[in-house]
Amino acid sequence: MRHELTLRIGPATFRVGSAWRAPIDALARLYAAYPDQRGAIADFTVRLQPTSLARRWVRPSIFITGDHGLADAAPMSLAHGLLAAEMGMNLQMALGWRRHLLLHASSVEKDGRALVMTGESGSGKSTLAALLGERGWRLMGDEFALLDLDSGAILPFPRLVSLKNRAIDVVAGAVAADRMGPLLRATAKGDIRHMVPRADAVARMTEGAAPALLLFPRFGHQAEVRPVGQGEAFMRLTQASTNYVALGEPGFAALTRFVTGAPARAIDFPSGEAAFDMVDRLWDELA
Amino acid sequence: MSAALLVRALRDPASVAALDATGWNGLIAAARAERLIGTLAWRLDGGAVPAAAAPILDDARRDAEREARQALWEADRAAQALRGLDVRLLLLKGTAYVAAGLRAGQGRFIGDLDILVPRAAMPQVEEALMAAGWEWVKPDPYDDAYYRQWMHELPPMIHRTRDRMIDVHHTVLPLTARQTPDAEAMIADAVAITDGLYILSTEDRIVHSVAHMLADGDLQGGLRNLWDIYCLLPDADPRTLDARADRHGLLRHVSQARRLAAALYGDGERLTVWDRLVRARLLARDGWGRETRKLLVFAFYLRSHWLRMPPQMLVRHLWTKWRKGHRPQ
Amino acid sequence: MQQEGPAMDRMKRYRLDRRDSCRVCPLDDLVLLYHPRSGQTHMVISPVPEMLERMVDGAPVTASDLHDRLARDYDLGPRDVALAQVAAQLEALEALGLVCAA
């Protein structure tokens, strides 16, 4: 393809090809601190291609695909090219990664132990992880947590943090301007802005941590902590995993080990400050 | 052209030693796009591959093993559902190859469960499957009527809880196609594998695979079809195969498949002009896994519809599809 | 028919094929079964794990046999009620492919 870049995030290498320069330039700027992978054999190929021949130039419209793709993926505007590239990489992980159990969860680490947070989009797990990453924790990832099948450790996948709508201002206030990407207005998921993880998160992106606490956060509710049984935790994590079924027995072994080893709580929180208090308290108490 | 790289790697696994990173990226992208990555992984097993490629191939091998296991389970479930009917569970394509332990099944991608049953038994089979938890995938009345009236299978069904599809065929090609292979003869000559599962005879397996590749489809997935055929051919006696192909009206197609299999995966063969066009279509994929030669690909797409049905119907079908926004990939 | 059905079920013999033996993981509130042949994970509660445990020898059993085996270790309450439950569970397990008709 005309423009390309090879990137490594955690254990995975992506070759991103694009019919346009802009998405590749945006990626290159925001991933500048990540390992240079030029000329590497990539785990996945991502393609940002025109939805039709004319759409390369006229109202450019991106079709996101690659080794793994969805036939009915919605086309995206070139103005959202960075988001398209990120979605293309996520798609490869979600559909194609087999070396770890992939959990749709954020994770942060302290003292060699990991806090894993999972929930629906909008639960606040991503924002919470981003903010904890600025408050003494190491950010391991805002979207995917990788559960190692042999060691049971959580491995990082510290891609750019994707901030949505109200979370944008909250986080932008806490980090330096050069770590923020362009504001992408009116995407299918609302306004989106990417944040580059701190240097230590990138430098230690192959370093795992034993899971010590599992939280199911829910933003926008009265503060409340509820215990979660192992069965419920297991079920919700299988739903939060895109490759549980594909991994078969090793996936079963890893996930049962996780839910029997780490305590789980559901937390409702009305604000970031309330969430920090709850996380600190539960971490001291349980982890 | 990375499809050419893929074909060469399958023919001669040692050839990958000469690939640089760009070559490997192209090879992997093409193998994934053609759904031959598992087959490639099996072919390259034990040989020297770069450290970065090894885990990709390991993943593909494990995926293929799991798919095979899952396919056999679906076959077992279908056999269970049809128990009590006087119908043998005759497996087709990938599931059959895996169940019978054939070389064509090694690392093979397996999607749906395909079975062949006598036309007269279709209503019973449909009823038994519904009772065991399968249900229709699409509620579109046009598609449904189209399938029942003209195609060689029931509309696809999916299992309510296991989320796996089954295709129940009663003929080899659509009723509208020019050739009419004798499905009842194929069913009569099927051979037992184990656990109440059956597979087509050595020759019919090849004829069936060729029918799908050359007399029916638009050659999407053609490299994989041809690999199946290449792996199945050594098991058959050439003269018996010719006689069988002739009986099903597909001798010309079987001969072409033999030439193409030898040219692409074997020791080479002289090709006709038409063979060369087919080969060009089969190899239309670039180093990013994209389909190239759009016009040629589109021509084969049109041809596939032309082969399947009389022109007036073709117009009606394409029109109905296009109104719904369908485009060839 | 409704009178006959359950009675017939109690005569039906089931067995646990060695190929269908599951990997078992007890959690604090339920038991997980991983069935390698199908790749499916099942969440079950008593009496299912106990039933399967008493079928590992592979011998064919009727619901009534299995009830009696369970009754040696557990207080199952009135026989009729418990037997109907065991029969219903066996039927459900057969539908999942965890046990088969013998």
Tab-separated table of N, CA and C in Angstrom, chain A residues 134-273:
chain	number	residue	atom	x	y	z
A	134	GLU	N	-1.758	8.103	36.130
A	134	GLU	CA	-1.131	9.390	36.427
A	134	GLU	C	-0.967	9.573	37.939
A	135	ARG	N	-1.400	8.579	38.714
A	135	ARG	CA	-1.398	8.720	40.170
A	135	ARG	C	-0.614	7.609	40.849
A	136	GLY	N	0.500	7.238	40.257
A	136	GLY	CA	1.381	6.296	40.938
A	136	GLY	C	1.249	4.847	40.509
A	137	TRP	N	0.240	4.541	39.721
A	137	TRP	CA	0.132	3.182	39.186
A	137	TRP	C	0.803	3.155	37.818
A	138	ARG	N	1.177	1.940	37.369
A	138	ARG	CA	1.641	1.815	35.984
A	138	ARG	C	0.455	1.382	35.137
A	139	LEU	N	0.147	2.164	34.104
A	139	LEU	CA	-0.933	1.798	33.188
A	139	LEU	C	-0.480	0.609	32.343
A	140	MET	N	-1.267	-0.468	32.358
A	140	MET	CA	-0.932	-1.627	31.516
A	140	MET	C	-1.768	-1.631	30.241
A	141	GLY	N	-2.960	-1.073	30.320
A	141	GLY	CA	-3.786	-1.015	29.121
A	141	GLY	C	-5.159	-0.497	29.455
A	142	ASP	N	-5.803	0.180	28.506
A	142	ASP	CA	-7.135	0.731	28.782
A	142	ASP	C	-8.228	-0.087	28.119
A	143	GLU	N	-7.828	-1.040	27.235
A	143	GLU	CA	-8.850	-1.720	26.441
A	143	GLU	C	-8.744	-3.241	26.551
A	144	PHE	N	-7.509	-3.767	26.400
A	144	PHE	CA	-7.318	-5.214	26.464
A	144	PHE	C	-6.338	-5.573	27.571
A	145	ALA	N	-6.687	-6.544	28.386
A	145	ALA	CA	-5.738	-7.147	29.325
A	145	ALA	C	-5.466	-8.557	28.816
A	146	LEU	N	-4.191	-8.940	28.779
A	146	LEU	CA	-3.831	-10.245	28.234
A	146	LEU	C	-3.480	-11.183	29.387
A	147	LEU	N	-4.223	-12.268	29.509
A	147	LEU	CA	-3.991	-13.216	30.597
A	147	LEU	C	-3.095	-14.335	30.074
A	148	ASP	N	-1.920	-14.474	30.688
A	148	ASP	CA	-0.961	-15.471	30.216
A	148	ASP	C	-1.444	-16.882	30.560
A	149	LEU	N	-1.394	-17.771	29.563
A	149	LEU	CA	-1.972	-19.102	29.745
A	149	LEU	C	-1.116	-19.979	30.641
A	150	ASP	N	0.183	-19.732	30.685
A	150	ASP	CA	1.064	-20.570	31.511
A	150	ASP	C	1.255	-19.995	32.907
A	151	SER	N	1.632	-18.712	32.993
A	151	SER	CA	1.986	-18.140	34.293
A	151	SER	C	0.782	-17.572	35.036
A	152	GLY	N	-0.316	-17.317	34.341
A	152	GLY	CA	-1.472	-16.701	34.985
A	152	GLY	C	-1.315	-15.201	35.194
A	153	ALA	N	-0.216	-14.618	34.701
A	153	ALA	CA	0.022	-13.180	34.856
A	153	ALA	C	-0.833	-12.387	33.872
A	154	ILE	N	-1.076	-11.116	34.235
A	154	ILE	CA	-1.699	-10.180	33.302
A	154	ILE	C	-0.568	-9.479	32.563
A	155	LEU	N	-0.630	-9.487	31.226
A	155	LEU	CA	0.392	-8.804	30.430
A	155	LEU	C	-0.180	-7.512	29.859
A	156	PRO	N	0.672	-6.488	29.723
A	156	PRO	CA	0.181	-5.192	29.256
A	156	PRO	C	-0.109	-5.180	27.757
A	157	PHE	N	-1.039	-4.330	27.380
A	157	PHE	CA	-1.253	-3.976	25.973
A	157	PHE	C	-1.487	-2.467	25.957
A	158	PRO	N	-0.379	-1.696	26.160
A	158	PRO	CA	-0.556	-0.253	26.363
A	158	PRO	C	-0.621	0.517	25.052
A	159	ARG	N	-1.695	0.296	24.307
A	159	ARG	CA	-1.929	1.112	23.109
A	159	ARG	C	-2.289	2.524	23.574
A	160	LEU	N	-2.540	3.429	22.640
A	160	LEU	CA	-2.996	4.767	23.010
A	160	LEU	C	-4.305	4.627	23.781
A	161	VAL	N	-4.463	5.451	24.815
A	161	VAL	CA	-5.717	5.421	25.562
A	161	VAL	C	-6.761	6.198	24.768
A	162	SER	N	-7.926	5.581	24.594
A	162	SER	CA	-8.982	6.226	23.815
A	162	SER	C	-9.983	6.860	24.781
A	163	LEU	N	-9.997	8.192	24.791
A	163	LEU	CA	-10.881	8.917	25.708
A	163	LEU	C	-12.112	9.387	24.964
A	164	LYS	N	-13.271	9.243	25.617
A	164	LYS	CA	-14.511	9.602	24.942
A	164	LYS	C	-15.247	10.706	25.699
A	165	ASN	N	-15.811	11.626	24.922
A	165	ASN	CA	-16.726	12.646	25.439
A	165	ASN	C	-16.248	13.310	26.729
A	166	ARG	N	-17.016	13.133	27.839
A	166	ARG	CA	-16.701	13.860	29.071
A	166	ARG	C	-15.314	13.522	29.625
A	167	ALA	N	-14.835	12.300	29.334
A	167	ALA	CA	-13.548	11.874	29.889
A	167	ALA	C	-12.399	12.695	29.302
A	168	ILE	N	-12.606	13.278	28.122
A	168	ILE	CA	-11.512	13.974	27.438
A	168	ILE	C	-10.972	15.121	28.290
A	169	ASP	N	-11.875	15.989	28.750
A	169	ASP	CA	-11.423	17.145	29.533
A	169	ASP	C	-10.840	16.726	30.872
A	170	VAL	N	-11.460	15.722	31.478
A	170	VAL	CA	-10.989	15.251	32.783
A	170	VAL	C	-9.527	14.825	32.679
A	171	VAL	N	-9.207	14.034	31.653
A	171	VAL	CA	-7.848	13.505	31.534
A	171	VAL	C	-6.897	14.557	30.967
A	172	ALA	N	-7.369	15.325	29.979
A	172	ALA	CA	-6.488	16.333	29.374
A	172	ALA	C	-5.989	17.311	30.434
A	173	GLY	N	-6.800	17.546	31.470
A	173	GLY	CA	-6.384	18.429	32.553
A	173	GLY	C	-5.247	17.852	33.387
A	174	ALA	N	-5.072	16.520	33.313
A	174	ALA	CA	-4.097	15.865	34.176
A	174	ALA	C	-2.778	15.521	33.480
A	175	VAL	N	-2.708	15.658	32.152
A	175	VAL	CA	-1.473	15.269	31.455
A	175	VAL	C	-0.950	16.399	30.563
A	176	ALA	N	0.345	16.309	30.225
A	176	ALA	CA	0.970	17.326	29.376
A	176	ALA	C	0.357	17.311	27.970
A	177	ALA	N	0.309	18.494	27.344
A	177	ALA	CA	-0.361	18.643	26.050
A	177	ALA	C	0.264	17.760	24.976
A	178	ASP	N	1.604	17.539	25.030
A	178	ASP	CA	2.235	16.766	23.950
A	178	ASP	C	1.902	15.274	24.044
A	179	ARG	N	1.206	14.882	25.108
A	179	ARG	CA	0.788	13.482	25.177
A	179	ARG	C	-0.634	13.285	24.658
A	180	MET	N	-1.253	14.362	24.216
A	180	MET	CA	-2.628	14.241	23.718
A	180	MET	C	-2.660	14.270	22.194
A	181	GLY	N	-3.511	13.434	21.601
A	181	GLY	CA	-3.710	13.423	20.156
A	181	GLY	C	-4.721	14.473	19.751
A	182	PRO	N	-5.025	14.527	18.446
A	182	PRO	CA	-6.010	15.503	17.963
A	182	PRO	C	-7.418	15.142	18.453
A	183	LEU	N	-8.249	16.159	18.634
A	183	LEU	CA	-9.642	15.917	19.012
A	183	LEU	C	-10.414	15.474	17.768
A	184	LEU	N	-10.998	14.303	17.828
A	184	LEU	CA	-11.788	13.786	16.700
A	184	LEU	C	-13.256	13.972	17.046
A	185	ARG	N	-13.859	14.937	16.363
A	185	ARG	CA	-15.243	15.281	16.712
A	185	ARG	C	-16.244	14.397	15.984
A	186	ALA	N	-17.345	14.131	16.676
A	186	ALA	CA	-18.510	13.483	16.066
A	186	ALA	C	-18.179	12.185	15.341
A	187	THR	N	-17.432	11.293	16.004
A	187	THR	CA	-17.264	9.947	15.454
A	187	THR	C	-18.516	9.159	15.831
A	188	ALA	N	-18.573	7.893	15.380
A	188	ALA	CA	-19.748	7.074	15.694
A	188	ALA	C	-19.903	6.913	17.209
A	189	LYS	N	-18.782	7.063	17.952
A	189	LYS	CA	-18.861	6.925	19.415
A	189	LYS	C	-18.795	8.283	20.110
A	190	GLY	N	-19.074	9.331	19.413
A	190	GLY	CA	-18.997	10.671	20.008
A	190	GLY	C	-17.630	11.279	19.761
A	191	ASP	N	-17.258	12.279	20.585
A	191	ASP	CA	-15.930	12.877	20.445
A	191	ASP	C	-14.900	11.922	21.036
A	192	ILE	N	-13.751	11.843	20.373
A	192	ILE	CA	-12.694	10.943	20.848
A	192	ILE	C	-11.359	11.659	20.793
A	193	ARG	N	-10.554	11.447	21.831
A	193	ARG	CA	-9.203	11.975	21.805
A	193	ARG	C	-8.268	10.929	22.406
A	194	HIS	N	-7.121	10.730	21.759
A	194	HIS	CA	-6.194	9.704	22.236
A	194	HIS	C	-5.141	10.302	23.150
A	195	MET	N	-4.672	9.484	24.092
A	195	MET	CA	-3.637	9.916	25.007
A	195	MET	C	-2.483	8.921	24.960
A	196	VAL	N	-1.257	9.442	24.886
A	196	VAL	CA	-0.081	8.567	24.900
A	196	VAL	C	0.189	8.157	26.352
A	197	PRO	N	0.326	6.856	26.626
A	197	PRO	CA	0.643	6.437	27.998
A	197	PRO	C	1.985	7.015	28.451
A	198	ARG	N	2.212	7.061	29.762
A	198	ARG	CA	3.483	7.578	30.286
A	198	ARG	C	4.648	6.721	29.798
A	199	ALA	N	5.835	7.312	29.837
A	199	ALA	CA	7.016	6.620	29.310
A	199	ALA	C	7.238	5.268	29.996
A	200	ASP	N	6.993	5.175	31.318
A	200	ASP	CA	7.253	3.895	31.996
A	200	ASP	C	6.288	2.809	31.522
A	201	ALA	N	5.067	3.196	31.165
A	201	ALA	CA	4.100	2.217	30.663
A	201	ALA	C	4.580	1.619	29.342
A	202	VAL	N	5.208	2.459	28.520
A	202	VAL	CA	5.709	1.994	27.229
A	202	VAL	C	6.991	1.182	27.425
A	203	ALA	N	7.900	1.708	28.278
A	203	ALA	CA	9.188	1.032	28.479
A	203	ALA	C	9.000	-0.365	29.076
A	204	ARG	N	7.969	-0.535	29.899
A	204	ARG	CA	7.768	-1.833	30.566
A	204	ARG	C	6.619	-2.617	29.939
A	205	MET	N	6.424	-2.434	28.634
A	205	MET	CA	5.229	-3.020	28.031
A	205	MET	C	5.290	-4.536	27.816
A	206	THR	N	6.432	-5.160	28.123
A	206	THR	CA	6.444	-6.627	28.046
A	206	THR	C	6.425	-7.258	29.440
A	207	GLU	N	6.309	-6.396	30.460
A	207	GLU	CA	6.433	-6.872	31.834
A	207	GLU	C	5.055	-7.115	32.450
A	208	GLY	N	4.769	-8.350	32.801
A	208	GLY	CA	3.462	-8.691	33.353
A	208	GLY	C	3.388	-8.528	34.853
A	209	ALA	N	2.218	-8.821	35.432
A	209	ALA	CA	2.021	-8.745	36.876
A	209	ALA	C	0.920	-9.722	37.266
A	210	ALA	N	1.051	-10.306	38.451
A	210	ALA	CA	0.045	-11.266	38.906
A	210	ALA	C	-1.254	-10.532	39.237
A	211	PRO	N	-2.394	-11.032	38.771
A	211	PRO	CA	-3.661	-10.344	39.068
A	211	PRO	C	-3.989	-10.447	40.552
A	212	ALA	N	-4.294	-9.293	41.192
A	212	ALA	CA	-4.540	-9.293	42.628
A	212	ALA	C	-5.958	-8.856	42.967
A	213	LEU	N	-6.609	-8.164	42.046
A	213	LEU	CA	-7.971	-7.686	42.319
A	213	LEU	C	-8.688	-7.476	40.986
A	214	LEU	N	-9.951	-7.910	40.968
A	214	LEU	CA	-10.778	-7.736	39.773
A	214	LEU	C	-11.954	-6.841	40.135
A	215	LEU	N	-12.115	-5.739	39.416
A	215	LEU	CA	-13.227	-4.828	39.683
A	215	LEU	C	-14.150	-4.725	38.472
A	216	PHE	N	-15.434	-4.590	38.765
A	216	PHE	CA	-16.433	-4.305	37.732
A	216	PHE	C	-16.960	-2.902	38.005
A	217	PRO	N	-16.305	-1.864	37.478
A	217	PRO	CA	-16.718	-0.497	37.799
A	217	PRO	C	-17.958	-0.076	37.008
A	218	ARG	N	-18.704	0.858	37.601
A	218	ARG	CA	-19.862	1.434	36.916
A	218	ARG	C	-19.940	2.894	37.308
A	219	PHE	N	-19.720	3.762	36.342
A	219	PHE	CA	-19.701	5.201	36.588
A	219	PHE	C	-21.119	5.765	36.570
A	220	GLY	N	-21.333	6.806	37.418
A	220	GLY	CA	-22.603	7.533	37.341
A	220	GLY	C	-23.643	7.030	38.318
A	221	HIS	N	-23.216	6.285	39.331
A	221	HIS	CA	-24.174	5.793	40.318
A	221	HIS	C	-23.683	6.134	41.723
A	222	GLN	N	-24.608	6.054	42.672
A	222	GLN	CA	-24.276	6.219	44.091
A	222	GLN	C	-23.157	5.249	44.460
A	223	ALA	N	-22.200	5.724	45.279
A	223	ALA	CA	-21.070	4.864	45.643
A	223	ALA	C	-21.560	3.593	46.333
A	224	GLU	N	-21.109	2.449	45.824
A	224	GLU	CA	-21.520	1.186	46.415
A	224	GLU	C	-20.534	0.097	46.027
A	225	VAL	N	-20.240	-0.781	46.978
A	225	VAL	CA	-19.382	-1.928	46.695
A	225	VAL	C	-20.204	-3.189	46.884
A	226	ARG	N	-20.124	-4.096	45.925
A	226	ARG	CA	-20.895	-5.343	46.012
A	226	ARG	C	-19.948	-6.504	45.730
A	227	PRO	N	-19.975	-7.537	46.574
A	227	PRO	CA	-19.124	-8.694	46.276
A	227	PRO	C	-19.632	-9.421	45.023
A	228	VAL	N	-18.735	-9.992	44.272
A	228	VAL	CA	-19.107	-10.731	43.061
A	228	VAL	C	-18.621	-12.163	43.236
A	229	GLY	N	-19.531	-13.117	43.108
A	229	GLY	CA	-19.178	-14.529	43.256
A	229	GLY	C	-18.273	-14.978	42.113
A	230	GLN	N	-17.561	-16.076	42.352
A	230	GLN	CA	-16.635	-16.557	41.326
A	230	GLN	C	-17.368	-16.965	40.045
A	231	GLY	N	-18.561	-17.528	40.222
A	231	GLY	CA	-19.327	-17.946	39.049
A	231	GLY	C	-19.715	-16.753	38.192
A	232	GLU	N	-20.195	-15.701	38.854
A	232	GLU	CA	-20.579	-14.502	38.104
A	232	GLU	C	-19.357	-13.866	37.444
A	233	ALA	N	-18.244	-13.811	38.197
A	233	ALA	CA	-17.021	-13.232	37.633
A	233	ALA	C	-16.591	-14.031	36.399
A	234	PHE	N	-16.651	-15.354	36.522
A	234	PHE	CA	-16.249	-16.200	35.398
A	234	PHE	C	-17.130	-15.923	34.181
A	235	MET	N	-18.436	-15.878	34.422
A	235	MET	CA	-19.352	-15.687	33.304
A	235	MET	C	-19.139	-14.331	32.636
A	236	ARG	N	-18.977	-13.298	33.486
A	236	ARG	CA	-18.806	-11.958	32.892
A	236	ARG	C	-17.484	-11.859	32.147
A	237	LEU	N	-16.460	-12.547	32.624
A	237	LEU	CA	-15.176	-12.495	31.925
A	237	LEU	C	-15.213	-13.283	30.607
A	238	THR	N	-15.953	-14.381	30.570
A	238	THR	CA	-16.061	-15.079	29.276
A	238	THR	C	-16.770	-14.166	28.273
A	239	GLN	N	-17.737	-13.399	28.776
A	239	GLN	CA	-18.427	-12.468	27.868
A	239	GLN	C	-17.517	-11.322	27.458
A	240	ALA	N	-16.543	-11.002	28.315
A	240	ALA	CA	-15.632	-9.899	28.024
A	240	ALA	C	-14.422	-10.373	27.227
A	241	SER	N	-14.391	-11.653	26.884
A	241	SER	CA	-13.245	-12.181	26.144
A	241	SER	C	-13.668	-12.507	24.718
A	242	THR	N	-12.837	-12.116	23.744
A	242	THR	CA	-13.182	-12.445	22.362
A	242	THR	C	-12.566	-13.770	21.941
A	243	ASN	N	-11.633	-14.313	22.731
A	243	ASN	CA	-11.006	-15.554	22.267
A	243	ASN	C	-11.106	-16.702	23.265
A	244	TYR	N	-11.989	-16.558	24.261
A	244	TYR	CA	-12.125	-17.637	25.251
A	244	TYR	C	-12.464	-18.963	24.568
A	245	VAL	N	-13.441	-18.941	23.688
A	245	VAL	CA	-13.859	-20.176	23.019
A	245	VAL	C	-12.740	-20.708	22.118
A	246	ALA	N	-12.079	-19.786	21.422
A	246	ALA	CA	-11.041	-20.204	20.477
A	246	ALA	C	-9.853	-20.854	21.179
A	247	LEU	N	-9.593	-20.481	22.424
A	247	LEU	CA	-8.423	-21.039	23.107
A	247	LEU	C	-8.681	-22.425	23.683
A	248	GLY	N	-9.942	-22.788	23.843
A	248	GLY	CA	-10.243	-24.128	24.336
A	248	GLY	C	-9.786	-24.333	25.770
A	249	GLU	N	-9.287	-25.545	26.047
A	249	GLU	CA	-8.979	-25.929	27.426
A	249	GLU	C	-7.951	-25.022	28.118
A	250	PRO	N	-6.883	-24.589	27.431
A	250	PRO	CA	-5.945	-23.684	28.119
A	250	PRO	C	-6.623	-22.379	28.570
A	251	GLY	N	-7.581	-21.905	27.799
A	251	GLY	CA	-8.320	-20.702	28.168
A	251	GLY	C	-9.162	-20.945	29.414
A	252	PHE	N	-9.787	-22.121	29.446
A	252	PHE	CA	-10.584	-22.509	30.622
A	252	PHE	C	-9.693	-22.552	31.863
A	253	ALA	N	-8.534	-23.192	31.719
A	253	ALA	CA	-7.627	-23.337	32.866
A	253	ALA	C	-7.167	-21.963	33.358
A	254	ALA	N	-6.820	-21.081	32.427
A	254	ALA	CA	-6.302	-19.768	32.812
A	254	ALA	C	-7.389	-18.928	33.479
A	255	LEU	N	-8.589	-18.994	32.933
A	255	LEU	CA	-9.647	-18.137	33.474
A	255	LEU	C	-10.133	-18.638	34.840
A	256	THR	N	-10.216	-19.948	35.017
A	256	THR	CA	-10.630	-20.461	36.330
A	256	THR	C	-9.563	-20.121	37.371
A	257	ARG	N	-8.306	-20.203	36.950
A	257	ARG	CA	-7.222	-19.842	37.863
A	257	ARG	C	-7.338	-18.366	38.283
A	258	PHE	N	-7.678	-17.532	37.322
A	258	PHE	CA	-7.823	-16.106	37.582
A	258	PHE	C	-8.952	-15.855	38.589
A	259	VAL	N	-10.140	-16.399	38.317
A	259	VAL	CA	-11.284	-16.068	39.186
A	259	VAL	C	-11.193	-16.741	40.553
A	260	THR	N	-10.458	-17.855	40.645
A	260	THR	CA	-10.325	-18.460	41.972
A	260	THR	C	-9.178	-17.813	42.748
A	261	GLY	N	-8.288	-17.110	42.035
A	261	GLY	CA	-7.133	-16.525	42.702
A	261	GLY	C	-7.296	-15.070	43.108
A	262	ALA	N	-8.087	-14.315	42.364
A	262	ALA	CA	-8.199	-12.881	42.643
A	262	ALA	C	-9.607	-12.559	43.133
A	263	PRO	N	-9.739	-11.796	44.239
A	263	PRO	CA	-11.065	-11.398	44.706
A	263	PRO	C	-11.718	-10.442	43.703
A	264	ALA	N	-13.054	-10.448	43.682
A	264	ALA	CA	-13.771	-9.604	42.723
A	264	ALA	C	-14.831	-8.759	43.425
A	265	ARG	N	-14.962	-7.523	43.006
A	265	ARG	CA	-15.997	-6.628	43.539
A	265	ARG	C	-16.582	-5.805	42.396
A	266	ALA	N	-17.871	-5.494	42.531
A	266	ALA	CA	-18.488	-4.524	41.627
A	266	ALA	C	-18.508	-3.192	42.358
A	267	ILE	N	-18.050	-2.128	41.704
A	267	ILE	CA	-18.110	-0.823	42.373
A	267	ILE	C	-18.889	0.170	41.515
A	268	ASP	N	-19.813	0.867	42.165
A	268	ASP	CA	-20.513	1.978	41.530
A	268	ASP	C	-19.893	3.248	42.079
A	269	PHE	N	-19.670	4.234	41.203
A	269	PHE	CA	-19.068	5.472	41.707
A	269	PHE	C	-19.610	6.684	40.971
A	270	PRO	N	-19.821	7.782	41.730
A	270	PRO	CA	-20.400	8.988	41.137
A	270	PRO	C	-19.350	9.915	40.522
A	271	SER	N	-18.059	9.782	40.929
A	271	SER	CA	-17.038	10.705	40.440
A	271	SER	C	-15.680	10.028	40.489
A	272	GLY	N	-14.706	10.623	39.821
A	272	GLY	CA	-13.351	10.099	39.832
A	272	GLY	C	-12.789	10.021	41.239
A	273	GLU	N	-12.982	11.110	42.015
A	273	GLU	CA	-12.436	11.146	43.370
A	273	GLU	C	-12.974	9.983	44.207
